[in-house]
mmCIF file of C-alpha atoms in Angstrom:
data_model
loop_
_atom_site.group_PDB
_atom_site.id
_atom_site.type_symbol
_atom_site.label_atom_id
_atom_site.label_comp_id
_atom_site.label_asym_id
_atom_site.label_seq_id
_atom_site.Cartn_x
_atom_site.Cartn_y
_atom_site.Cartn_z
ATOM 1 C CA UNK A 1 65.933 -27.686 -35.019
ATOM 2 C CA UNK A 2 68.351 -24.769 -35.258
ATOM 3 C CA UNK A 3 65.569 -22.439 -36.374
ATOM 4 C CA UNK A 4 63.427 -23.501 -33.410
ATOM 5 C CA UNK A 5 66.311 -22.802 -31.016
ATOM 6 C CA UNK A 6 66.898 -19.354 -32.516
ATOM 7 C CA UNK A 7 63.174 -18.565 -32.285
ATOM 8 C CA UNK A 8 63.112 -19.683 -28.631
ATOM 9 C CA UNK A 9 66.126 -17.511 -27.737
ATOM 10 C CA UNK A 10 64.672 -14.493 -29.528
ATOM 11 C CA UNK A 11 61.378 -14.901 -27.676
ATOM 12 C CA UNK A 12 63.170 -15.277 -24.321
ATOM 13 C CA UNK A 13 65.316 -12.182 -24.891
ATOM 14 C CA UNK A 14 62.302 -10.185 -26.040
ATOM 15 C CA UNK A 15 60.277 -11.123 -22.952
ATOM 16 C CA UNK A 16 63.203 -10.298 -20.685
ATOM 17 C CA UNK A 17 63.532 -6.841 -22.236
ATOM 18 C CA UNK A 18 59.848 -6.203 -21.659
ATOM 19 C CA UNK A 19 60.150 -6.940 -17.943
ATOM 20 C CA UNK A 20 60.343 -3.801 -15.834
ATOM 21 C CA UNK A 21 61.545 -4.139 -12.258
ATOM 22 C CA UNK A 22 61.503 -1.572 -9.489
ATOM 23 C CA UNK A 23 61.272 -1.271 -5.734
ATOM 24 C CA UNK A 24 58.162 0.276 -4.246
ATOM 25 C CA UNK A 25 56.310 0.538 -0.942
ATOM 26 C CA UNK A 26 52.967 -1.082 -0.091
ATOM 27 C CA UNK A 27 50.557 1.782 0.630
ATOM 28 C CA UNK A 28 47.832 -0.267 2.361
ATOM 29 C CA UNK A 29 46.546 -3.827 2.841
ATOM 30 C CA UNK A 30 42.870 -4.737 3.175
ATOM 31 C CA UNK A 31 41.471 -6.306 6.336
ATOM 32 C CA UNK A 32 40.765 -9.503 4.411
ATOM 33 C CA UNK A 33 44.442 -9.737 3.367
ATOM 34 C CA UNK A 34 43.239 -10.365 -0.188
ATOM 35 C CA UNK A 35 44.052 -6.973 -1.745
ATOM 36 C CA UNK A 36 46.650 -4.235 -1.419
ATOM 37 C CA UNK A 37 47.371 -0.780 -2.858
ATOM 38 C CA UNK A 38 50.535 0.599 -4.451
ATOM 39 C CA UNK A 39 51.400 4.124 -5.593
ATOM 40 C CA UNK A 40 51.438 3.316 -9.280
ATOM 41 C CA UNK A 41 48.584 3.909 -11.700
ATOM 42 C CA UNK A 42 47.555 4.770 -15.236
ATOM 43 C CA UNK A 43 50.160 7.528 -15.451
ATOM 44 C CA UNK A 44 52.865 4.840 -15.206
ATOM 45 C CA UNK A 45 51.228 2.338 -17.533
ATOM 46 C CA UNK A 46 49.238 0.126 -15.130
ATOM 47 C CA UNK A 47 46.153 -1.436 -16.768
ATOM 48 C CA UNK A 48 43.097 -3.141 -15.305
ATOM 49 C CA UNK A 49 43.506 -6.981 -15.323
ATOM 50 C CA UNK A 50 47.300 -6.635 -15.659
ATOM 51 C CA UNK A 51 49.100 -9.471 -13.845
ATOM 52 C CA UNK A 52 52.413 -8.680 -12.172
ATOM 53 C CA UNK A 53 54.866 -10.156 -9.695
ATOM 54 C CA UNK A 54 55.533 -8.875 -6.151
ATOM 55 C CA UNK A 55 58.436 -10.204 -4.090
ATOM 56 C CA UNK A 56 59.994 -9.640 -0.675
ATOM 57 C CA UNK A 57 62.748 -11.544 1.114
ATOM 58 C CA UNK A 58 60.523 -14.539 1.885
ATOM 59 C CA UNK A 59 57.576 -14.552 -0.503
ATOM 60 C CA UNK A 60 56.858 -14.153 -4.169
ATOM 61 C CA UNK A 61 53.308 -13.872 -5.496
ATOM 62 C CA UNK A 62 51.422 -12.825 -8.589
ATOM 63 C CA UNK A 63 48.547 -10.356 -8.372
ATOM 64 C CA UNK A 64 46.076 -8.821 -10.759
ATOM 65 C CA UNK A 65 45.132 -5.113 -10.940
ATOM 66 C CA UNK A 66 41.383 -4.795 -10.308
ATOM 67 C CA UNK A 67 41.075 -0.998 -9.921
ATOM 68 C CA UNK A 68 43.379 1.649 -11.387
ATOM 69 C CA UNK A 69 43.382 5.440 -10.944
ATOM 70 C CA UNK A 70 45.865 7.960 -12.264
ATOM 71 C CA UNK A 71 48.376 7.506 -9.425
ATOM 72 C CA UNK A 72 47.255 4.380 -7.515
ATOM 73 C CA UNK A 73 46.206 0.804 -8.214
ATOM 74 C CA UNK A 74 44.395 -1.896 -6.213
ATOM 75 C CA UNK A 75 45.743 -5.445 -6.618
ATOM 76 C CA UNK A 76 44.193 -8.843 -5.795
ATOM 77 C CA UNK A 77 46.376 -11.915 -5.387
ATOM 78 C CA UNK A 78 45.852 -14.524 -8.082
ATOM 79 C CA UNK A 79 45.823 -17.562 -5.765
ATOM 80 C CA UNK A 80 42.382 -17.670 -4.101
ATOM 81 C CA UNK A 81 43.752 -19.814 -1.253
ATOM 82 C CA UNK A 82 46.516 -17.376 -0.294
ATOM 83 C CA UNK A 83 46.626 -14.120 1.661
ATOM 84 C CA UNK A 84 48.805 -11.050 1.187
ATOM 85 C CA UNK A 85 52.052 -11.609 3.131
ATOM 86 C CA UNK A 86 53.075 -7.935 2.965
ATOM 87 C CA UNK A 87 52.555 -5.197 5.537
ATOM 88 C CA UNK A 88 51.681 -1.533 5.008
ATOM 89 C CA UNK A 89 54.902 0.394 4.437
ATOM 90 C CA UNK A 90 56.916 -2.698 3.480
ATOM 91 C CA UNK A 91 59.356 -2.521 0.587
ATOM 92 C CA UNK A 92 58.771 -5.084 -2.165
ATOM 93 C CA UNK A 93 60.148 -5.725 -5.619
ATOM 94 C CA UNK A 94 57.646 -5.163 -8.454
ATOM 95 C CA UNK A 95 57.908 -6.747 -11.889
ATOM 96 C CA UNK A 96 55.346 -5.966 -14.559
ATOM 97 C CA UNK A 97 55.510 -9.539 -15.889
ATOM 98 C CA UNK A 98 55.373 -12.896 -14.114
ATOM 99 C CA UNK A 99 57.954 -14.427 -16.464
ATOM 100 C CA UNK A 100 60.786 -13.744 -13.983
ATOM 101 C CA UNK A 101 59.251 -15.687 -11.096
ATOM 102 C CA UNK A 102 62.419 -17.638 -10.312
ATOM 103 C CA UNK A 103 64.796 -14.659 -10.507
ATOM 104 C CA UNK A 104 63.053 -12.256 -8.119
ATOM 105 C CA UNK A 105 63.826 -13.918 -4.759
ATOM 106 C CA UNK A 106 67.628 -13.912 -5.292
ATOM 107 C CA UNK A 107 67.402 -10.245 -6.255
ATOM 108 C CA UNK A 108 66.025 -9.162 -2.873
ATOM 109 C CA UNK A 109 68.180 -11.607 -0.943
ATOM 110 C CA UNK A 110 71.169 -9.600 -2.150
ATOM 111 C CA UNK A 111 71.719 -6.965 0.592
ATOM 112 C CA UNK A 112 68.016 -6.307 1.412
ATOM 113 C CA UNK A 113 68.822 -3.466 3.843
ATOM 114 C CA UNK A 114 70.494 -1.450 1.113
ATOM 115 C CA UNK A 115 67.671 -2.184 -1.304
ATOM 116 C CA UNK A 116 65.078 -1.117 1.280
ATOM 117 C CA UNK A 117 67.003 2.083 1.983
ATOM 118 C CA UNK A 118 67.146 2.827 -1.733
ATOM 119 C CA UNK A 119 63.417 2.155 -2.082
ATOM 120 C CA UNK A 120 62.592 4.520 0.785
ATOM 121 C CA UNK A 121 64.666 7.243 -0.827
ATOM 122 C CA UNK A 122 63.001 6.673 -4.203
ATOM 123 C CA UNK A 123 59.599 6.756 -2.547
ATOM 124 C CA UNK A 124 60.471 10.025 -0.754
ATOM 125 C CA UNK A 125 61.627 11.604 -4.000
ATOM 126 C CA UNK A 126 58.520 10.382 -5.837
ATOM 127 C CA UNK A 127 56.330 12.083 -3.225
ATOM 128 C CA UNK A 128 57.996 15.475 -3.684
ATOM 129 C CA UNK A 129 55.917 18.009 -5.580
ATOM 130 C CA UNK A 130 56.741 17.679 -9.295
ATOM 131 C CA UNK A 131 55.744 21.266 -10.152
ATOM 132 C CA UNK A 132 58.664 23.695 -10.616
ATOM 133 C CA UNK A 133 56.932 26.950 -11.602
ATOM 134 C CA UNK A 134 53.925 28.961 -10.402
ATOM 135 C CA UNK A 135 52.013 31.651 -12.286
ATOM 136 C CA UNK A 136 49.329 33.393 -10.226
ATOM 137 C CA UNK A 137 46.863 36.277 -10.645
ATOM 138 C CA UNK A 138 45.219 38.121 -7.726
ATOM 139 C CA UNK A 139 42.316 40.478 -7.101
ATOM 140 C CA UNK A 140 42.685 42.603 -3.962
ATOM 141 C CA UNK A 141 40.488 44.845 -1.820
ATOM 142 C CA UNK A 142 41.854 46.979 1.003
ATOM 143 C CA UNK A 143 40.211 46.369 4.381
ATOM 144 C CA UNK A 144 42.255 48.891 6.357
ATOM 145 C CA UNK A 145 44.355 51.847 5.224
ATOM 146 C CA UNK A 146 46.341 54.532 7.042
ATOM 147 C CA UNK A 147 48.291 57.276 5.264
ATOM 148 C CA UNK A 148 50.328 60.034 6.902
ATOM 149 C CA UNK A 149 49.600 63.602 5.841
ATOM 150 C CA UNK A 150 46.072 62.595 4.813
ATOM 151 C CA UNK A 151 42.890 63.788 6.467
ATOM 152 C CA UNK A 152 41.142 60.983 8.327
ATOM 153 C CA UNK A 153 37.718 62.241 7.184
ATOM 154 C CA UNK A 154 38.435 61.562 3.516
ATOM 155 C CA UNK A 155 36.366 58.685 2.178
ATOM 156 C CA UNK A 156 38.271 56.331 -0.077
ATOM 157 C CA UNK A 157 38.339 52.808 -1.430
ATOM 158 C CA UNK A 158 41.334 50.882 -2.751
ATOM 159 C CA UNK A 159 41.408 47.815 -4.965
ATOM 160 C CA UNK A 160 43.806 46.302 -7.418
ATOM 161 C CA UNK A 161 45.294 43.379 -9.279
ATOM 162 C CA UNK A 162 48.646 41.646 -9.067
ATOM 163 C CA UNK A 163 50.564 39.028 -11.025
ATOM 164 C CA UNK A 164 53.249 36.676 -9.711
ATOM 165 C CA UNK A 165 55.806 34.280 -11.138
ATOM 166 C CA UNK A 166 57.711 31.945 -8.821
ATOM 167 C CA UNK A 167 60.285 29.169 -8.992
ATOM 168 C CA UNK A 168 59.282 26.314 -6.671
ATOM 169 C CA UNK A 169 61.469 23.949 -4.652
ATOM 170 C CA UNK A 170 59.965 20.889 -2.925
ATOM 171 C CA UNK A 171 62.392 19.872 -0.178
ATOM 172 C CA UNK A 172 59.915 17.641 1.726
ATOM 173 C CA UNK A 173 56.674 15.882 0.676
ATOM 174 C CA UNK A 174 54.731 18.403 2.773
ATOM 175 C CA UNK A 175 56.905 21.507 2.354
ATOM 176 C CA UNK A 176 57.543 23.768 -0.633
ATOM 177 C CA UNK A 177 59.393 27.064 -0.961
ATOM 178 C CA UNK A 178 58.837 29.570 -3.764
ATOM 179 C CA UNK A 179 60.865 32.610 -4.815
ATOM 180 C CA UNK A 180 59.964 35.092 -7.517
ATOM 181 C CA UNK A 181 58.617 38.471 -8.596
ATOM 182 C CA UNK A 182 55.288 40.196 -8.091
ATOM 183 C CA UNK A 183 53.737 43.163 -9.926
ATOM 184 C CA UNK A 184 50.942 45.172 -8.225
ATOM 185 C CA UNK A 185 48.650 47.774 -9.744
ATOM 186 C CA UNK A 186 46.282 49.410 -7.222
ATOM 187 C CA UNK A 187 43.941 52.372 -7.409
ATOM 188 C CA UNK A 188 42.636 54.521 -4.561
ATOM 189 C CA UNK A 189 39.389 56.338 -5.313
ATOM 190 C CA UNK A 190 38.548 59.444 -3.237
ATOM 191 C CA UNK A 191 34.930 60.572 -3.040
ATOM 192 C CA UNK A 192 35.487 64.260 -2.282
ATOM 193 C CA UNK A 193 37.436 65.468 -4.070
ATOM 194 C CA UNK A 194 36.820 62.970 -6.846
ATOM 195 C CA UNK A 195 40.372 61.724 -7.476
ATOM 196 C CA UNK A 196 41.904 58.418 -8.541
ATOM 197 C CA UNK A 197 45.372 57.717 -7.106
ATOM 198 C CA UNK A 198 47.231 54.837 -8.809
ATOM 199 C CA UNK A 199 50.022 52.902 -7.065
ATOM 200 C CA UNK A 200 52.463 50.521 -8.708
ATOM 201 C CA UNK A 201 54.658 48.069 -6.830
ATOM 202 C CA UNK A 202 57.309 45.580 -7.934
ATOM 203 C CA UNK A 203 58.332 43.137 -5.219
ATOM 204 C CA UNK A 204 60.712 40.263 -4.786
ATOM 205 C CA UNK A 205 58.764 37.631 -2.840
ATOM 206 C CA UNK A 206 59.284 34.381 -0.965
ATOM 207 C CA UNK A 207 56.555 31.894 0.012
ATOM 208 C CA UNK A 208 56.720 28.896 2.322
ATOM 209 C CA UNK A 209 53.930 26.337 1.883
ATOM 210 C CA UNK A 210 52.736 23.451 4.073
ATOM 211 C CA UNK A 211 50.723 20.813 2.171
ATOM 212 C CA UNK A 212 48.031 18.808 3.945
ATOM 213 C CA UNK A 213 47.338 15.151 3.109
ATOM 214 C CA UNK A 214 45.870 14.323 -0.258
ATOM 215 C CA UNK A 215 42.107 13.924 -0.497
ATOM 216 C CA UNK A 216 41.282 10.269 -1.225
ATOM 217 C CA UNK A 217 43.345 8.748 -4.009
ATOM 218 C CA UNK A 218 43.653 12.033 -5.906
ATOM 219 C CA UNK A 219 46.510 14.513 -5.613
ATOM 220 C CA UNK A 220 44.062 17.286 -4.668
ATOM 221 C CA UNK A 221 44.812 18.838 -1.287
ATOM 222 C CA UNK A 222 44.599 21.926 0.930
ATOM 223 C CA UNK A 223 47.644 23.944 1.921
ATOM 224 C CA UNK A 224 48.699 26.894 4.085
ATOM 225 C CA UNK A 225 51.293 29.482 3.166
ATOM 226 C CA UNK A 226 53.244 32.377 4.636
ATOM 227 C CA UNK A 227 54.992 34.962 2.492
ATOM 228 C CA UNK A 228 57.242 37.996 2.687
ATOM 229 C CA UNK A 229 58.422 40.512 0.131
ATOM 230 C CA UNK A 230 60.351 43.717 -0.484
ATOM 231 C CA UNK A 231 60.545 46.093 -3.423
ATOM 232 C CA UNK A 232 59.666 49.504 -4.818
ATOM 233 C CA UNK A 233 56.455 51.517 -4.725
ATOM 234 C CA UNK A 234 55.405 54.464 -6.915
ATOM 235 C CA UNK A 235 52.258 56.580 -6.314
ATOM 236 C CA UNK A 236 50.935 59.386 -8.497
ATOM 237 C CA UNK A 237 48.698 62.125 -7.045
ATOM 238 C CA UNK A 238 47.540 64.550 -9.772
ATOM 239 C CA UNK A 239 50.850 65.640 -11.281
ATOM 240 C CA UNK A 240 52.976 64.790 -8.229
ATOM 241 C CA UNK A 241 54.817 61.506 -7.965
ATOM 242 C CA UNK A 242 56.183 59.784 -4.867
ATOM 243 C CA UNK A 243 58.378 56.709 -4.756
ATOM 244 C CA UNK A 244 60.122 54.599 -2.161
ATOM 245 C CA UNK A 245 60.414 51.257 -0.412
ATOM 246 C CA UNK A 246 57.539 48.760 0.018
ATOM 247 C CA UNK A 247 57.526 45.711 2.295
ATOM 248 C CA UNK A 248 55.158 42.759 2.434
ATOM 249 C CA UNK A 249 55.180 41.345 5.957
ATOM 250 C CA UNK A 250 53.468 38.987 6.143
ATOM 251 C CA UNK A 251 50.974 37.406 3.779
ATOM 252 C CA UNK A 252 48.946 34.376 4.849
ATOM 253 C CA UNK A 253 47.099 32.139 2.402
ATOM 254 C CA UNK A 254 44.763 29.154 2.434
ATOM 255 C CA UNK A 255 44.720 27.313 -0.849
ATOM 256 C CA UNK A 256 43.294 24.315 -2.653
ATOM 257 C CA UNK A 257 45.326 22.522 -5.326
ATOM 258 C CA UNK A 258 43.563 20.504 -8.029
ATOM 259 C CA UNK A 259 45.764 18.110 -10.003
ATOM 260 C CA UNK A 260 45.285 18.490 -13.758
ATOM 261 C CA UNK A 261 48.001 15.993 -14.661
ATOM 262 C CA UNK A 262 50.998 14.332 -13.071
ATOM 263 C CA UNK A 263 53.060 17.543 -13.270
ATOM 264 C CA UNK A 264 50.451 20.298 -13.389
ATOM 265 C CA UNK A 265 47.991 21.697 -10.832
ATOM 266 C CA UNK A 266 45.491 24.528 -10.637
ATOM 267 C CA UNK A 267 45.389 26.519 -7.381
ATOM 268 C CA UNK A 268 42.631 28.651 -5.838
ATOM 269 C CA UNK A 269 43.482 30.773 -2.801
ATOM 270 C CA UNK A 270 42.171 33.266 -0.251
ATOM 271 C CA UNK A 271 44.808 35.633 1.118
ATOM 272 C CA UNK A 272 45.253 38.228 3.855
ATOM 273 C CA UNK A 273 48.323 40.460 3.753
ATOM 274 C CA UNK A 274 49.932 43.516 5.298
ATOM 275 C CA UNK A 275 51.848 45.985 3.124
ATOM 276 C CA UNK A 276 53.808 49.034 4.281
ATOM 277 C CA UNK A 277 55.433 51.651 2.082
ATOM 278 C CA UNK A 278 57.549 54.728 2.731
ATOM 279 C CA UNK A 279 57.520 57.104 -0.231
ATOM 280 C CA UNK A 280 59.068 60.528 -0.825
ATOM 281 C CA UNK A 281 57.731 63.231 -3.152
ATOM 282 C CA UNK A 282 59.964 65.320 -5.385
ATOM 283 C CA UNK A 283 59.789 68.243 -2.914
ATOM 284 C CA UNK A 284 61.129 66.013 -0.119
ATOM 285 C CA UNK A 285 57.813 65.418 1.670
ATOM 286 C CA UNK A 286 57.541 61.859 3.015
ATOM 287 C CA UNK A 287 54.413 59.725 3.048
ATOM 288 C CA UNK A 288 53.980 56.426 4.904
ATOM 289 C CA UNK A 289 51.188 54.006 3.969
ATOM 290 C CA UNK A 290 50.016 50.899 5.822
ATOM 291 C CA UNK A 291 47.524 48.526 4.207
ATOM 292 C CA UNK A 292 45.680 45.363 5.146
ATOM 293 C CA UNK A 293 44.395 43.612 2.014
ATOM 294 C CA UNK A 294 42.045 40.697 1.387
ATOM 295 C CA UNK A 295 42.649 38.832 -1.873
ATOM 296 C CA UNK A 296 41.492 35.945 -4.003
ATOM 297 C CA UNK A 297 43.900 34.269 -6.389
ATOM 298 C CA UNK A 298 43.916 31.697 -9.184
ATOM 299 C CA UNK A 299 47.075 30.165 -10.552
ATOM 300 C CA UNK A 300 48.713 27.303 -12.342
ATOM 301 C CA UNK A 301 51.667 25.202 -11.191
ATOM 302 C CA UNK A 302 53.662 23.196 -13.699
#
């Protein structure tokens, strides 16, 4: 008898330790009131056919996961005679096992306003962009160029590459700010005379991004960005070198982010930007350059 009691207690304690409770928000409820969606999927251990417990202040029900994606899951209530008592946006208590059926209602009856406030804050934080760093490469082509002390009749073309590294801060589910460094290497090719003029820039940059809604149940989405920057510019013409200040004001980008995992995304962008530089040669002669560039970029956020 004593062995049976010990076995029973060990089983009870083990099952209790397996139970995982958390507050979450109902993302949507079907018109039939038979199914609902939560923001919790394979990435957090949800499995198809898993049965779990959902509780609010008045109701407690068990439901079974019938469809599961990386970040979302669709649940159907186990009782075929019942309907979902929750509303879209409502805070409920989730338990990954139905063993604690009789302990869930008292949990939410204890100061439900505070629990709901805490759940909303957790939900807001969970919706912030998890990526903290951005590495990006760009190809650029100059659409418009004006240079002082240069004959307007000279035919030229300018193209280049640039590399960026940024630290990202997500301060709102739809807003992200990035600060970092950018390295530019451009080349201007003159037809007559046949001369290549390289320009190197190093800029400190800041980007502000607005994220549109996610596409379907994926984390893929479009976004718009505005950027500014300031730094140094160095241009070499034959054996003469000029250097000075360069400003990026502004850059505008349209991008598409493709989620590779829960904390990593690939980005593809089209960009238009305006760059001005004021450089001085060793003999004191000053040269001002104004550029309008079109760019395409590919990067990784992690």
